[in-house]
Coordinates of C-alpha atoms and ligand atoms in Angstrom, one line a residue:
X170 CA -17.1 -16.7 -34.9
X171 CA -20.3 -16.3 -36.8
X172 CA -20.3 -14.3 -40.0
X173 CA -22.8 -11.9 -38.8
X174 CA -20.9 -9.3 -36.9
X175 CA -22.8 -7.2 -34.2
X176 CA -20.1 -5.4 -32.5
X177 CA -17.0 -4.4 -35.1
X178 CA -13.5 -2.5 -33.5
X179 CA -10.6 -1.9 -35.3
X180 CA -7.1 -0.1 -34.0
X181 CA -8.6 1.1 -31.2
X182 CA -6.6 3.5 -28.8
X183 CA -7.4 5.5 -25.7
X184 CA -4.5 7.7 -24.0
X185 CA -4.9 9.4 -20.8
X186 CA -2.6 12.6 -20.6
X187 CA -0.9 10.9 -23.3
X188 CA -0.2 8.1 -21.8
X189 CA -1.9 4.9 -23.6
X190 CA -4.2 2.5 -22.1
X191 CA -5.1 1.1 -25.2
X192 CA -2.6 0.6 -28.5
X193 CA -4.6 -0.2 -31.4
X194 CA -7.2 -3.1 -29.9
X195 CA -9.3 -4.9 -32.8
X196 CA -12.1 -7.3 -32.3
X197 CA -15.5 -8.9 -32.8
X198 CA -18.3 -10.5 -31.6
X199 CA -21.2 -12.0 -33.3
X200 CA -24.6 -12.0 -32.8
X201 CA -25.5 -13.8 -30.0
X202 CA -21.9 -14.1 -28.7
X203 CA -20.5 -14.3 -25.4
X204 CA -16.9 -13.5 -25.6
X205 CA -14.5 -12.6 -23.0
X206 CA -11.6 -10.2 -23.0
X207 CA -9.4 -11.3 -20.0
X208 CA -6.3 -9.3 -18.6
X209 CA -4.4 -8.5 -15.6
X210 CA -5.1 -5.4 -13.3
X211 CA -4.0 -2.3 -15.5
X212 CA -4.4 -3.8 -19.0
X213 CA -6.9 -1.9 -20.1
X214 CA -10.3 -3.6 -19.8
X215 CA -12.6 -1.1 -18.1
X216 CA -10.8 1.6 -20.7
X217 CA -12.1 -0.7 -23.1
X218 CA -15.6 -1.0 -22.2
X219 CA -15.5 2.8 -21.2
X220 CA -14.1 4.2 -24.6
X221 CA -17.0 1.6 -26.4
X222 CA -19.6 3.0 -24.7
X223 CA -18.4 7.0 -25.3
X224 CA -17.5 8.0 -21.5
X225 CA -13.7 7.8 -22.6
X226 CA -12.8 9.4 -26.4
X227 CA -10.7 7.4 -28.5
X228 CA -7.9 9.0 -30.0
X229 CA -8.0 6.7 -32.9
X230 CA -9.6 4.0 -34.5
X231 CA -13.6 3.0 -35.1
X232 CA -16.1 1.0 -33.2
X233 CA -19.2 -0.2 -35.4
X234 CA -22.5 -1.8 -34.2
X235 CA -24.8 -3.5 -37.1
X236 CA -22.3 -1.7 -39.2
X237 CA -22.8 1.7 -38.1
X238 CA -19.7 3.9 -36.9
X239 CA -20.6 5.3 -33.1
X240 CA -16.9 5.6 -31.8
X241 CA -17.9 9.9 -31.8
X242 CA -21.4 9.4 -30.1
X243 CA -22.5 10.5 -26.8
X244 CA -22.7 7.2 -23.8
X245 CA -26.4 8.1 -24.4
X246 CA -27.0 7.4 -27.9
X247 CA -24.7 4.2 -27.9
X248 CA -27.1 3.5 -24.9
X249 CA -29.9 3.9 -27.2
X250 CA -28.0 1.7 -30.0
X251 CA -28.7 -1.1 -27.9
X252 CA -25.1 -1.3 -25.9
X253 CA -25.5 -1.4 -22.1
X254 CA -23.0 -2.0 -19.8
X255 CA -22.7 -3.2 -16.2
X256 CA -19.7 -1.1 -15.0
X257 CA -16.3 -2.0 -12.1
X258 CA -17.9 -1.0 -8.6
X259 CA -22.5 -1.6 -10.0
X260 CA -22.4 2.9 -10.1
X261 CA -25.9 2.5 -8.8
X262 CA -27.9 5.3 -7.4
X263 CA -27.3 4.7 -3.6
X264 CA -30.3 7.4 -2.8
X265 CA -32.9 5.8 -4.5
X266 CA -35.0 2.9 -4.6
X267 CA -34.3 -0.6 -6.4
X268 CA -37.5 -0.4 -8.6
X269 CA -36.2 3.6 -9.3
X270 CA -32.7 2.5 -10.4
X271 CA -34.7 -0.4 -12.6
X272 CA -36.7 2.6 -14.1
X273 CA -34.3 4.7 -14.9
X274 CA -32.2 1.9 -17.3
X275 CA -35.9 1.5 -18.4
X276 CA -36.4 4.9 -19.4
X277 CA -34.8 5.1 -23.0
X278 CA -36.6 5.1 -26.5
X279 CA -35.7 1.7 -27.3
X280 CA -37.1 0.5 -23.7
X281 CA -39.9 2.9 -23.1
X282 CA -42.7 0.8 -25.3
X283 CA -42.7 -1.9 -23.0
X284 CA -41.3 -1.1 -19.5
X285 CA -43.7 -3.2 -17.5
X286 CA -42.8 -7.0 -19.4
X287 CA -39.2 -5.9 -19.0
X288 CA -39.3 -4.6 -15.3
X289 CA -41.2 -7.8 -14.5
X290 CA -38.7 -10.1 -16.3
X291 CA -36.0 -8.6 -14.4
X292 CA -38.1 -9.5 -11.0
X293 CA -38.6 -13.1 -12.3
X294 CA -35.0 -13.2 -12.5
X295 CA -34.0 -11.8 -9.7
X296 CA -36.7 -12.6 -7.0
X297 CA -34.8 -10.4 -4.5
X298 CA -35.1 -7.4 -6.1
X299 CA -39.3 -7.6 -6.2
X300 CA -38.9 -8.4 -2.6
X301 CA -36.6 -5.1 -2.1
X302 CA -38.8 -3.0 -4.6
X303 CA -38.9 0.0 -2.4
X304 CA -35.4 -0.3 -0.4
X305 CA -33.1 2.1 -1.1
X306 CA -30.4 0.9 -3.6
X307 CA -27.3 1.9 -1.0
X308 CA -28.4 -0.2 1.4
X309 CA -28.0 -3.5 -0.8
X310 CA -25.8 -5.8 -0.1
X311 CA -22.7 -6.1 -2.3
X312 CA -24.4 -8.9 -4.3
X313 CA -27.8 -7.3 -4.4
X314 CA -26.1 -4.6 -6.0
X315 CA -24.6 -6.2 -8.7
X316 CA -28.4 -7.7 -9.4
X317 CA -29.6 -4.1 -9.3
X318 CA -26.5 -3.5 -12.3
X319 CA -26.8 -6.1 -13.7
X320 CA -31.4 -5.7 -13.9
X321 CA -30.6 -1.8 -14.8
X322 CA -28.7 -3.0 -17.9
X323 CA -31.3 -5.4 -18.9
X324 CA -34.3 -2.6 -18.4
X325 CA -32.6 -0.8 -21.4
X326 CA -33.4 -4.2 -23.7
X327 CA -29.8 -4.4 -24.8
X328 CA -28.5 -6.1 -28.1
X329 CA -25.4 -6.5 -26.1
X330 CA -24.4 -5.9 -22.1
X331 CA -20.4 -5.4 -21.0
X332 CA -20.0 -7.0 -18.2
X333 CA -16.6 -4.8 -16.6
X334 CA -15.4 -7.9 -13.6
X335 CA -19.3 -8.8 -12.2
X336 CA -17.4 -10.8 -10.0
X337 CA -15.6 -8.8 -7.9
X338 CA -15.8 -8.2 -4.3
X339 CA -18.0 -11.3 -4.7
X340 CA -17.7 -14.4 -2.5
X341 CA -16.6 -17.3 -5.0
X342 CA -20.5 -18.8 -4.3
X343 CA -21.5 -15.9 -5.1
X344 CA -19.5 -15.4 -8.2
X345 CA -20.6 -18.5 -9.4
X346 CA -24.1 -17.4 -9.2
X347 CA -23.4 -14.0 -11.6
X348 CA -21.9 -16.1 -14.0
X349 CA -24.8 -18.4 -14.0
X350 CA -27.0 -15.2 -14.3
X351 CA -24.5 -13.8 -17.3
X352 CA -24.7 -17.6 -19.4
X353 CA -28.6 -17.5 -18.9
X354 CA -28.9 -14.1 -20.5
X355 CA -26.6 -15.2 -23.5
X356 CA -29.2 -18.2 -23.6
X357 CA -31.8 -15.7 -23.8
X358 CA -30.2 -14.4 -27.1
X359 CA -28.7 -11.2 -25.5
X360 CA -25.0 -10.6 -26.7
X361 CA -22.0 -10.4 -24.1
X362 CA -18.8 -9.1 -23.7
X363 CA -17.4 -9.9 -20.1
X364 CA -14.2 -7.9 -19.1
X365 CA -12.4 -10.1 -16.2
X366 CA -9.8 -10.8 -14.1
X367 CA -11.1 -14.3 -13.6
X368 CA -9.4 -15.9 -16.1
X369 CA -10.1 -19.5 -15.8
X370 CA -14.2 -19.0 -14.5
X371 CA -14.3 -16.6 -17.8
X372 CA -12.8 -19.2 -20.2
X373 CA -15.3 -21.9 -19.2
X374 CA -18.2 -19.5 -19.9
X375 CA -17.6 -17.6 -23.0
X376 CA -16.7 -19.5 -27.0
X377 CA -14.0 -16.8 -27.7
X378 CA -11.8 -15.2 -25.9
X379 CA -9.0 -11.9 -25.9
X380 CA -5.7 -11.9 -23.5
X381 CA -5.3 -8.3 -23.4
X382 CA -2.1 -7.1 -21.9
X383 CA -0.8 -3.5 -21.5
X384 CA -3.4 -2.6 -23.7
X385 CA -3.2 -4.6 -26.8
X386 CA -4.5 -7.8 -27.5
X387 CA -1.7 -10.4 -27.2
X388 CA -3.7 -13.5 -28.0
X389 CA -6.8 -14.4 -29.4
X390 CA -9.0 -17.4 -30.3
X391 CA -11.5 -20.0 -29.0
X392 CA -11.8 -20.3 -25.2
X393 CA -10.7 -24.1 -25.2
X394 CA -7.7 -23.2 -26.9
X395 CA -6.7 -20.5 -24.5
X396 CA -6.9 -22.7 -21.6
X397 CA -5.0 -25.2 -23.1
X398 CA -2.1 -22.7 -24.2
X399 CA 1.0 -23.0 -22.0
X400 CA 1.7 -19.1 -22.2
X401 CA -1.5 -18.9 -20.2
X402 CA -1.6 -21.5 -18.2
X403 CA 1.4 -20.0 -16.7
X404 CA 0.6 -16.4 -16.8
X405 CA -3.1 -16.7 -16.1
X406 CA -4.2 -20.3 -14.3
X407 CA -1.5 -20.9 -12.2
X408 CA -0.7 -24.3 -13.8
Ligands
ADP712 N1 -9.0 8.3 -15.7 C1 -7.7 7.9 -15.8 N2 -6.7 8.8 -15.8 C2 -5.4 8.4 -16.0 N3 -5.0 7.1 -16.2 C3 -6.0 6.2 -16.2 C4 -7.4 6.5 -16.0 N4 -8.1 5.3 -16.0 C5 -7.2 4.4 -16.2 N5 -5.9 4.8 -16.3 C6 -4.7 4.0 -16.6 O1 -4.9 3.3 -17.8 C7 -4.4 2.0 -17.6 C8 -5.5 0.9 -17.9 O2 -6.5 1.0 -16.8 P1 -7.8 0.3 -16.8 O3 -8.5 0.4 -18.1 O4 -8.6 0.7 -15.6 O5 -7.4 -1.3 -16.7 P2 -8.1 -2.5 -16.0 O6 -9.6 -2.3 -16.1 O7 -7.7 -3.7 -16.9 O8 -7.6 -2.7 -14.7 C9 -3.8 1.9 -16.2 O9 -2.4 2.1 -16.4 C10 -4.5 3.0 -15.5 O10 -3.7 3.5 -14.5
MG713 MG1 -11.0 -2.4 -14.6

Protein backbone atom coordinates (compact mmCIF):
# COMPACT_ATOMS: atom_id res chain seq x y z
CA UNK A 1 0.00 0.00 0.00
CA UNK A 2 1.27 3.57 -0.47
CA UNK A 3 3.35 5.03 2.31
CA UNK A 4 1.04 7.91 2.83
CA UNK A 5 -1.49 6.63 5.21
CA UNK A 6 -5.06 8.41 5.26
CA UNK A 7 -7.06 6.20 7.37
CA UNK A 8 -4.79 4.43 10.46
CA UNK A 9 -6.71 1.60 12.91
CA UNK A 10 -5.08 -0.33 15.32
CA UNK A 11 -6.70 -3.22 17.89
CA UNK A 12 -9.86 -2.11 17.31
CA UNK A 13 -12.79 -3.63 19.37
CA UNK A 14 -16.56 -3.01 19.70
CA UNK A 15 -18.69 -5.17 22.18
CA UNK A 16 -22.35 -5.06 22.42
CA UNK A 17 -23.66 -5.99 26.01
CA UNK A 18 -20.32 -7.52 26.20
CA UNK A 19 -20.49 -9.43 23.67
CA UNK A 20 -17.73 -8.68 20.81
CA UNK A 21 -18.32 -7.84 17.32
CA UNK A 22 -14.99 -6.80 16.82
CA UNK A 23 -11.57 -8.32 18.61
CA UNK A 24 -8.75 -6.14 18.02
CA UNK A 25 -9.17 -5.14 13.99
CA UNK A 26 -6.05 -3.23 12.51
CA UNK A 27 -5.77 -1.71 9.15
CA UNK A 28 -4.91 0.85 6.51
CA UNK A 29 -5.66 2.51 3.55
CA UNK A 30 -3.67 5.03 1.61
CA UNK A 31 -4.53 7.90 0.00
CA UNK A 32 -6.35 7.37 -2.86
CA UNK A 33 -7.10 3.67 -2.01
CA UNK A 34 -9.86 1.55 -2.62
CA UNK A 35 -9.65 -1.38 -0.38
CA UNK A 36 -12.20 -3.76 0.57
CA UNK A 37 -12.99 -5.56 3.83
CA UNK A 38 -15.02 -8.67 2.79
CA UNK A 39 -16.85 -11.07 5.39
CA UNK A 40 -19.72 -13.21 5.88
CA UNK A 41 -23.13 -12.10 7.38
CA UNK A 42 -22.33 -11.40 11.14
CA UNK A 43 -18.53 -10.71 10.89
CA UNK A 44 -18.51 -7.52 11.87
CA UNK A 45 -18.43 -5.11 8.80
CA UNK A 46 -21.24 -2.57 9.35
CA UNK A 47 -19.80 -2.62 13.31
CA UNK A 48 -16.73 -1.65 11.55
CA UNK A 49 -17.81 1.19 9.53
CA UNK A 50 -20.29 2.18 12.40
CA UNK A 51 -17.59 2.35 15.36
CA UNK A 52 -15.12 4.41 12.51
CA UNK A 53 -17.55 6.81 11.96
CA UNK A 54 -18.50 7.37 16.04
CA UNK A 55 -22.23 5.90 15.99
CA UNK A 56 -20.86 2.78 17.86
CA UNK A 57 -18.01 3.51 20.87
CA UNK A 58 -15.10 1.41 20.76
CA UNK A 59 -14.14 -0.17 23.82
CA UNK A 60 -10.57 -0.21 22.87
CA UNK A 61 -8.17 0.63 20.40
CA UNK A 62 -7.60 4.06 18.07
CA UNK A 63 -8.64 5.09 14.70
CA UNK A 64 -6.44 8.00 13.02
CA UNK A 65 -7.21 10.11 9.83
CA UNK A 66 -4.10 12.27 8.45
CA UNK A 67 -2.67 11.22 11.76
CA UNK A 68 -5.13 12.58 14.05
CA UNK A 69 -6.81 10.35 16.74
CA UNK A 70 -10.96 10.67 16.23
CA UNK A 71 -11.89 7.08 17.73
CA UNK A 72 -13.72 9.59 20.93
CA UNK A 73 -15.38 12.14 18.40
CA UNK A 74 -18.93 12.71 17.76
CA UNK A 75 -20.36 10.92 13.91
CA UNK A 76 -20.46 14.69 13.27
CA UNK A 77 -17.05 15.86 13.58
CA UNK A 78 -15.53 12.68 11.86
CA UNK A 79 -18.18 13.78 9.23
CA UNK A 80 -16.53 17.07 9.16
CA UNK A 81 -12.96 15.18 9.04
CA UNK A 82 -13.79 14.27 5.69
CA UNK A 83 -15.12 10.55 6.38
CA UNK A 84 -18.59 9.92 4.86
CA UNK A 85 -20.25 6.87 4.70
CA UNK A 86 -22.94 5.21 2.60
CA UNK A 87 -24.63 2.96 5.31
CA UNK A 88 -26.61 -1.10 5.01
CA UNK A 89 -30.31 -0.18 3.99
CA UNK A 90 -29.22 4.07 2.01
CA UNK A 91 -31.02 5.62 5.76
CA UNK A 92 -32.35 8.32 3.50
CA UNK A 93 -34.88 10.73 4.59
CA UNK A 94 -38.10 9.07 2.99
CA UNK A 95 -40.17 12.51 3.67
CA UNK A 96 -38.24 14.69 1.79
CA UNK A 97 -37.14 15.59 -1.45
CA UNK A 98 -33.98 14.12 -3.51
CA UNK A 99 -32.42 17.62 -3.95
CA UNK A 100 -33.28 18.05 0.18
CA UNK A 101 -31.46 14.86 1.15
CA UNK A 102 -28.51 16.09 -1.42
CA UNK A 103 -28.47 19.33 0.72
CA UNK A 104 -28.41 18.14 3.82
CA UNK A 105 -24.90 15.93 3.17
CA UNK A 106 -24.14 19.37 1.59
CA UNK A 107 -24.64 21.29 4.58
CA UNK A 108 -21.34 20.76 6.67
CA UNK A 109 -18.23 23.34 6.99
CA UNK A 110 -16.08 21.46 4.81
CA UNK A 111 -18.99 21.35 1.98
CA UNK A 112 -20.74 24.61 2.63
CA UNK A 113 -18.13 26.92 0.35
CA UNK A 114 -19.12 25.35 -2.61
CA UNK A 115 -22.51 23.54 -2.60
CA UNK A 116 -23.71 24.42 -6.04
CA UNK A 117 -20.30 22.76 -8.13
CA UNK A 118 -20.83 19.80 -5.83
CA UNK A 119 -24.75 19.43 -6.07
CA UNK A 120 -24.30 19.75 -9.74
CA UNK A 121 -21.47 17.11 -10.04
CA UNK A 122 -23.60 14.78 -8.24
CA UNK A 123 -26.50 15.44 -11.04
CA UNK A 124 -23.91 14.96 -13.91
CA UNK A 125 -23.33 11.71 -12.31
CA UNK A 126 -26.41 10.61 -11.67
CA UNK A 127 -28.74 12.12 -14.41
CA UNK A 128 -31.78 10.55 -12.56
CA UNK A 129 -31.49 12.31 -9.66
CA UNK A 130 -31.73 15.97 -11.60
CA UNK A 131 -34.64 14.45 -13.25
CA UNK A 132 -36.28 13.46 -9.71
CA UNK A 133 -35.00 16.82 -8.06
CA UNK A 134 -38.28 17.42 -6.35
CA UNK A 135 -39.68 13.71 -5.71
CA UNK A 136 -39.82 12.65 -2.45
CA UNK A 137 -36.80 10.50 -1.48
CA UNK A 138 -39.27 7.40 -0.24
CA UNK A 139 -40.72 7.02 -3.24
CA UNK A 140 -37.30 6.04 -5.07
CA UNK A 141 -36.75 3.05 -6.35
CA UNK A 142 -34.41 0.67 -4.48
CA UNK A 143 -31.62 1.70 -6.86
CA UNK A 144 -32.49 5.33 -7.04
CA UNK A 145 -32.00 5.21 -3.45
CA UNK A 146 -28.79 3.92 -3.20
CA UNK A 147 -27.86 7.00 -5.87
CA UNK A 148 -29.49 9.38 -3.38
CA UNK A 149 -26.77 7.53 -0.62
CA UNK A 150 -24.41 7.24 -2.41
CA UNK A 151 -24.86 11.52 -4.02
CA UNK A 152 -25.51 12.54 -0.07
CA UNK A 153 -22.11 11.13 0.79
CA UNK A 154 -20.43 12.86 -2.07
CA UNK A 155 -22.27 16.42 -1.15
CA UNK A 156 -20.12 16.32 2.12
CA UNK A 157 -16.71 16.41 -0.28
CA UNK A 158 -15.36 13.36 1.43
CA UNK A 159 -11.53 12.39 1.70
CA UNK A 160 -12.85 8.92 1.97
CA UNK A 161 -16.63 7.31 1.57
CA UNK A 162 -17.53 3.62 3.37
CA UNK A 163 -19.36 1.90 1.24
CA UNK A 164 -21.46 -0.69 4.02
CA UNK A 165 -22.75 -3.68 0.91
CA UNK A 166 -24.03 -0.87 -2.02
CA UNK A 167 -25.02 -3.83 -3.53
CA UNK A 168 -27.58 -5.26 -1.80
CA UNK A 169 -31.10 -5.80 -2.56
CA UNK A 170 -29.70 -4.80 -5.97
CA UNK A 171 -30.40 -6.79 -9.21
CA UNK A 172 -26.87 -8.11 -10.34
CA UNK A 173 -27.22 -5.40 -13.53
CA UNK A 174 -27.77 -3.20 -11.28
CA UNK A 175 -24.96 -4.04 -8.96
CA UNK A 176 -22.73 -3.87 -11.60
CA UNK A 177 -23.65 -0.36 -12.20
CA UNK A 178 -22.81 0.82 -8.36
CA UNK A 179 -19.67 -0.70 -8.58
CA UNK A 180 -19.00 1.06 -11.74
CA UNK A 181 -20.15 4.30 -9.90
CA UNK A 182 -17.79 3.26 -6.65
CA UNK A 183 -14.35 2.59 -9.25
CA UNK A 184 -15.18 6.08 -10.96
CA UNK A 185 -15.17 7.95 -7.72
CA UNK A 186 -11.81 6.24 -6.70
CA UNK A 187 -10.68 7.48 -10.31
CA UNK A 188 -11.80 10.76 -9.26
CA UNK A 189 -9.15 10.68 -6.30
CA UNK A 190 -11.84 10.09 -3.57
CA UNK A 191 -10.61 7.27 -1.03
CA UNK A 192 -12.75 4.04 -0.49
CA UNK A 193 -13.39 1.46 1.86
CA UNK A 194 -16.17 -0.96 0.55
CA UNK A 195 -17.66 -3.35 3.25
CA UNK A 196 -19.23 -6.52 1.32
CA UNK A 197 -20.61 -9.63 1.13
CA UNK A 198 -19.76 -9.89 -2.61
CA UNK A 199 -16.68 -11.26 -2.32
CA UNK A 200 -15.57 -12.05 -5.76
CA UNK A 201 -17.25 -8.50 -7.57
CA UNK A 202 -15.29 -6.71 -4.46
CA UNK A 203 -11.89 -8.42 -5.14
CA UNK A 204 -11.93 -7.36 -8.88
CA UNK A 205 -12.55 -3.77 -7.90
CA UNK A 206 -10.46 -2.83 -4.95
CA UNK A 207 -5.99 -3.30 -4.91
CA UNK A 208 -6.17 -4.61 -1.20
CA UNK A 209 -8.26 -6.46 0.50
CA UNK A 210 -9.39 -7.82 4.43
CA UNK A 211 -11.24 -11.27 5.12
CA UNK A 212 -12.82 -10.38 8.22
CA UNK A 213 -14.40 -13.28 10.16
CA UNK A 214 -16.04 -13.23 13.62
CA UNK A 215 -14.63 -9.98 13.91
CA UNK A 216 -11.03 -10.16 13.35
CA UNK A 217 -9.16 -9.91 10.42
CA UNK A 218 -8.16 -13.46 9.27
CA UNK A 219 -6.37 -12.61 6.15
CA UNK A 220 -4.98 -9.75 4.48
CA UNK A 221 -3.12 -8.66 1.29
CA UNK A 222 -3.46 -7.67 -2.36
CA UNK A 223 -6.80 -8.44 -3.97
CA UNK A 224 -5.15 -10.78 -6.74
CA UNK A 225 -3.70 -12.76 -4.07
CA UNK A 226 -6.89 -13.28 -2.18
CA UNK A 227 -8.69 -14.66 -5.07
CA UNK A 228 -6.11 -16.86 -5.91
CA UNK A 229 -5.83 -18.25 -2.19
CA UNK A 230 -7.46 -21.71 -1.82
CA UNK A 231 -8.81 -20.87 1.82
CA UNK A 232 -10.99 -18.45 -0.13
CA UNK A 233 -11.76 -19.80 -2.96
CA UNK A 234 -13.50 -22.33 -0.92
CA UNK A 235 -14.94 -20.29 1.75
CA UNK A 236 -15.80 -17.28 -0.31
CA UNK A 237 -16.09 -18.01 -4.37
CA UNK A 238 -17.45 -21.16 -4.45
CA UNK A 239 -14.55 -22.73 -6.39
N1 LIG B 1 -26.92 -3.10 17.96
C1 LIG B 1 -26.50 -4.36 18.24
N2 LIG B 1 -26.76 -4.94 19.43
C2 LIG B 1 -26.31 -6.19 19.71
N3 LIG B 1 -25.59 -6.94 18.85
C3 LIG B 1 -25.32 -6.43 17.65
C4 LIG B 1 -25.75 -5.10 17.26
N4 LIG B 1 -25.31 -4.86 16.00
C5 LIG B 1 -24.65 -5.97 15.63
N5 LIG B 1 -24.64 -6.91 16.60
C6 LIG B 1 -23.97 -8.22 16.52
O1 LIG B 1 -22.62 -8.01 16.22
C7 LIG B 1 -22.14 -8.99 15.29
C8 LIG B 1 -21.60 -8.29 14.04
O2 LIG B 1 -22.69 -7.67 13.36
P1 LIG B 1 -22.49 -6.70 12.12
O3 LIG B 1 -21.41 -5.75 12.43
O4 LIG B 1 -23.81 -6.16 11.76
O5 LIG B 1 -21.96 -7.73 11.00
P2 LIG B 1 -22.08 -7.68 9.40
O6 LIG B 1 -22.30 -6.27 9.00
O7 LIG B 1 -20.77 -8.23 8.94
O8 LIG B 1 -23.22 -8.56 9.03
C9 LIG B 1 -23.31 -9.92 15.02
O9 LIG B 1 -23.17 -11.02 15.87
C10 LIG B 1 -24.51 -9.09 15.39
O10 LIG B 1 -25.57 -9.90 15.83
MG1 LIG C 1 -23.72 -5.40 7.83
Amino acid sequence: MPDDALLEIDDLCVAYDGSNALNGVSLRIGKGELICVVGANGAGKTSLIRSISGIVPSSRGSVRINGVEISRRPPWDICEMGIAQVAEGRQIFSALSVEDNLLIGGSLKRARHDLANTLDSVYQLFGRLRERRDQLAGTLSGGEQQMLAIGRAIMSKPEIVMFDEPSIGLSPALTDVMFGVVKSLNEQGITVLLVEQNVAKSLALSSRGYVLENGSVVLHGSSRDLVENPDVQRAYLGL
